[in-house]
Short mmCIF file of C-alpha atoms and ligand atoms in Angstrom, two decimals:
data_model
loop_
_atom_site.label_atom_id
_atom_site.label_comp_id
_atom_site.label_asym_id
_atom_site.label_seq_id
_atom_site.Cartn_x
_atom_site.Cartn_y
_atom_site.Cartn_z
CA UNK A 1 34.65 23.16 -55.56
CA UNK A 2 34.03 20.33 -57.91
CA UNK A 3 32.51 17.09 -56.85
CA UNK A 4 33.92 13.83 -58.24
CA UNK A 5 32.26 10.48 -58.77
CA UNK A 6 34.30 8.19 -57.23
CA UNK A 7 34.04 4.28 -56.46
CA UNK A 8 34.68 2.30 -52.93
CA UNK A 9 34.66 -1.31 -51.60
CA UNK A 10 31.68 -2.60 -49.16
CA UNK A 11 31.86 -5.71 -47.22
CA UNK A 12 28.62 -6.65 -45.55
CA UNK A 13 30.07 -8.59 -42.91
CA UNK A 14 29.26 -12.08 -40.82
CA UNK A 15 26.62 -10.30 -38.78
CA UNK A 16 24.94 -8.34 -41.54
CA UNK A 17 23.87 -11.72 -42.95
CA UNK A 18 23.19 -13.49 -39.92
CA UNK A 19 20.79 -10.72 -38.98
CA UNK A 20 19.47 -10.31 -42.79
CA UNK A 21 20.30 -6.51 -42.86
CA UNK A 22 20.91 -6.36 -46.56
CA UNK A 23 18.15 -4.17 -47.42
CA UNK A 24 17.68 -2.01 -44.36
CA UNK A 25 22.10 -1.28 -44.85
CA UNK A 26 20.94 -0.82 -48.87
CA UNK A 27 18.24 1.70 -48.09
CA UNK A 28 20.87 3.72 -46.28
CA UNK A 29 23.25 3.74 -49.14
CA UNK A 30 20.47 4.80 -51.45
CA UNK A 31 19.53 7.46 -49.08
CA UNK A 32 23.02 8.53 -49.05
CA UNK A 33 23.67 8.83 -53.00
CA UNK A 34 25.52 5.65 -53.16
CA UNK A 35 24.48 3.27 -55.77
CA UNK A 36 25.83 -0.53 -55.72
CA UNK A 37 27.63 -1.20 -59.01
CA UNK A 38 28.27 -4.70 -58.34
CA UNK A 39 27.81 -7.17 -55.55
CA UNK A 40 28.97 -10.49 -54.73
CA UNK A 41 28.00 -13.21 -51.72
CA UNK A 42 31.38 -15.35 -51.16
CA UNK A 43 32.88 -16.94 -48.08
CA UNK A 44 36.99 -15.82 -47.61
CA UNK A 45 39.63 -18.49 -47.00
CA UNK A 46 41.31 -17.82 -43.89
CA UNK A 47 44.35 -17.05 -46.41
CA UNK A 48 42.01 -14.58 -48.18
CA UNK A 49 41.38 -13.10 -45.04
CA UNK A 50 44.88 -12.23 -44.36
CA UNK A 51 45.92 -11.28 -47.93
CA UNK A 52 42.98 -8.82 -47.82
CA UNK A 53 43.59 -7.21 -44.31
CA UNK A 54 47.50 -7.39 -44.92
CA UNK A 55 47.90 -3.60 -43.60
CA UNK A 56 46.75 -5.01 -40.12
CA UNK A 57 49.00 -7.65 -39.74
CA UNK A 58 50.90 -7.17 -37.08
CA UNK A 59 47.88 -5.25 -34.81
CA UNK A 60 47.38 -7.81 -31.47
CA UNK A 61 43.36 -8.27 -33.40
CA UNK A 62 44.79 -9.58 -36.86
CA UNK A 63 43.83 -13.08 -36.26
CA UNK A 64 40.65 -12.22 -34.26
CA UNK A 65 39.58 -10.28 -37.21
CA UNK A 66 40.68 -12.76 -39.88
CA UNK A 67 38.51 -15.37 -38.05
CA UNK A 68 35.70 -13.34 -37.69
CA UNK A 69 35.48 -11.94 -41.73
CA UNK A 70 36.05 -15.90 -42.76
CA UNK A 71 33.65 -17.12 -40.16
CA UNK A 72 30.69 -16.89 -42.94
CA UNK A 73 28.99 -15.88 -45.57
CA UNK A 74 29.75 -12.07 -46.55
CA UNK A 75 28.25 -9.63 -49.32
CA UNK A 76 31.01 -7.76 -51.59
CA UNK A 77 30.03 -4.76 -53.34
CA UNK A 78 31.65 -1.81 -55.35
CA UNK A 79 29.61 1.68 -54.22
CA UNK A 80 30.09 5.01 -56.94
CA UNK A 81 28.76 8.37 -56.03
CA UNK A 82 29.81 11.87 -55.18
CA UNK A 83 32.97 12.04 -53.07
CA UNK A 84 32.32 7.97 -52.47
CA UNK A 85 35.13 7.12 -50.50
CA UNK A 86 34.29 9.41 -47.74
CA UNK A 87 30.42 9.70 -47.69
CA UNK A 88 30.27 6.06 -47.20
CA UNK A 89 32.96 6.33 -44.58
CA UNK A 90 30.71 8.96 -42.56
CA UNK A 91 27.79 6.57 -43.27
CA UNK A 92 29.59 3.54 -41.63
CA UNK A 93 30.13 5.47 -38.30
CA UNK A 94 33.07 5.12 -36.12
CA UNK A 95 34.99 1.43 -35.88
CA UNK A 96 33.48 0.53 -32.37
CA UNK A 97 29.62 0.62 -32.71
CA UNK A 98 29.11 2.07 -28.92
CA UNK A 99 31.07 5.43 -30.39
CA UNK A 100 29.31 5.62 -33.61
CA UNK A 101 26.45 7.85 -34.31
CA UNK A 102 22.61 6.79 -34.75
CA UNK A 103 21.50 6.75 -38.01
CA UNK A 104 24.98 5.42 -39.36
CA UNK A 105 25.15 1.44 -40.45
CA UNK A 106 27.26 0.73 -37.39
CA UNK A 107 25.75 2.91 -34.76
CA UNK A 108 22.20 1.44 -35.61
CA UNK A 109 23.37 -2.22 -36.28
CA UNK A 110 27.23 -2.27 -34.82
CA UNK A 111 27.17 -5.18 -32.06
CA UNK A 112 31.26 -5.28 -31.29
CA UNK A 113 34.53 -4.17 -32.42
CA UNK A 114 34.91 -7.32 -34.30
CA UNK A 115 30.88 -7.57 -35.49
CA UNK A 116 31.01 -4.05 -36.75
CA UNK A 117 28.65 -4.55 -39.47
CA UNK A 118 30.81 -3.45 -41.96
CA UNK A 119 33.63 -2.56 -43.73
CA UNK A 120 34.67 0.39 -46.36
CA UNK A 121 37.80 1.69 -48.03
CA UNK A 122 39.38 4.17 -46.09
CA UNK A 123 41.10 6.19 -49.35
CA UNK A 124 40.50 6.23 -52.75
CA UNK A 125 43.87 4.49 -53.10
CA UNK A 126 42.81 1.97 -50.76
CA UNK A 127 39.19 1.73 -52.49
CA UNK A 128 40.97 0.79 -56.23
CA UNK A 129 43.50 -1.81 -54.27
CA UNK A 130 40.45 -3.12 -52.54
CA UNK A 131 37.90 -3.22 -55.49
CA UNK A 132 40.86 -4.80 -57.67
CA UNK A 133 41.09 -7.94 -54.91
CA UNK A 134 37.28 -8.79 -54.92
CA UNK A 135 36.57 -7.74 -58.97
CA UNK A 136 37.73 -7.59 -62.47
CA UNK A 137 36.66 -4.71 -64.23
CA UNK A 138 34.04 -6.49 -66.75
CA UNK A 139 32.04 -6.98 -63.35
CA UNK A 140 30.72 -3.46 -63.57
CA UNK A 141 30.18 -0.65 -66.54
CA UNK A 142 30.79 2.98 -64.19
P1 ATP B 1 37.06 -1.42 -41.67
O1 ATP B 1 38.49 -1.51 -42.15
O2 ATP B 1 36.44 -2.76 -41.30
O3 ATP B 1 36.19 -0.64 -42.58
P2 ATP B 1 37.86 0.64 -39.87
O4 ATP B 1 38.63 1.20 -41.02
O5 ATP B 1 36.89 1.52 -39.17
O6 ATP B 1 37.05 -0.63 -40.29
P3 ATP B 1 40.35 -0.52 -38.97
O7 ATP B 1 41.21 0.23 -38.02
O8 ATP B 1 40.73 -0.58 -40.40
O9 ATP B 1 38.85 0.04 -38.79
O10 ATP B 1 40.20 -1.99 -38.39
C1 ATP B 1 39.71 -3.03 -39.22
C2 ATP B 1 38.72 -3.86 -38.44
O11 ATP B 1 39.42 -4.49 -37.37
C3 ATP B 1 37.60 -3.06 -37.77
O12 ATP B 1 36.48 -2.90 -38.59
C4 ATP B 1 37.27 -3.90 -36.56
O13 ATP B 1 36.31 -4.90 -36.87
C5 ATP B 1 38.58 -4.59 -36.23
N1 ATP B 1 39.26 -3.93 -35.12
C6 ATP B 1 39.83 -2.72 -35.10
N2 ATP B 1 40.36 -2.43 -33.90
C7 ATP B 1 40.12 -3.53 -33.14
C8 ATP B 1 40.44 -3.89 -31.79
N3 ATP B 1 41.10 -3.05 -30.99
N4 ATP B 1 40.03 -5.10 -31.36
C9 ATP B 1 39.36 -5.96 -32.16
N5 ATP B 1 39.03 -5.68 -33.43
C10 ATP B 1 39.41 -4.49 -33.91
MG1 MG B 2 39.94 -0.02 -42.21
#
């Protein structure tokens, strides 16, 4: 089987700031094999919100979770490791915190549905479509 570096989007969401768990969420991607290729703190227009979480427009939570993602300051950041897109997906844990596993970001940290810690691409065609909104490609070198 051969392993392939790939790259995936990160948002450290609302509550991840609020509750200054930067490092302690960074210390799990480390541990993981996931190395941060470029990060960026930046509040997202309501507008933003919606361009960026397009795919869930019509879900009864799109405007809850619009709100809630352009409610404050968030971290950005493009992860690259092994088989990226998924080992950061198992590291997230499940989308509602109470069913996620301890040790992952959102069963240790999860509060809600909505203040879920964070977010990650859920395919590697998702990841470049994601990475592409938030970056331009002189923003990292991998
Ligand atoms: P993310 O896209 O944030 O990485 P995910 O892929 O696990 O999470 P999605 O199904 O893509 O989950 O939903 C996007 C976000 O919408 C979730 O992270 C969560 O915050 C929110 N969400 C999902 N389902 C609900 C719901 N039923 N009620 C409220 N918010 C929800
Ligand atoms: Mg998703």
């Amino acid at each position: 089987m051969e392993f392939v570096s790939q790259k995936t989007l990160c948002i450290l969401k609302p509550d991840a700031l609020s509750r200054d768990l930067e490092d302690a969420i960074a210390e799990k991607l480390m541990a993981a094999g996931l190395q941060i290729l470029a990060r960026k703190e930046m509040l997202l227009s309501y507008a933003q919100a919606e361009a960026f979480y397009a795919v869930h427009k019509d879900r009864a939570f799109f405007e809850e979770l619009c709100t809630y993602i352009s409610s404050g300051p968030i971290v950005v950041q493009v992860l690259s490791g092994v088989e990226a897109v998924s080992k950061y997906r198992t590291l997230m844990g499940a989308t509602n915190p109470d069913q996620a596993e301890p040790g992952t970001i959102r069963g240790d940290f999860g509060q809600s549905l909505s203040l879920n810690t964070v977010h990650g691409s859920d395919s590697l065609e998702n990841a470049e479509k994601e990475i592409a909104f938030f970056f331009d490609p002189q923003d990292f070198y991998i």
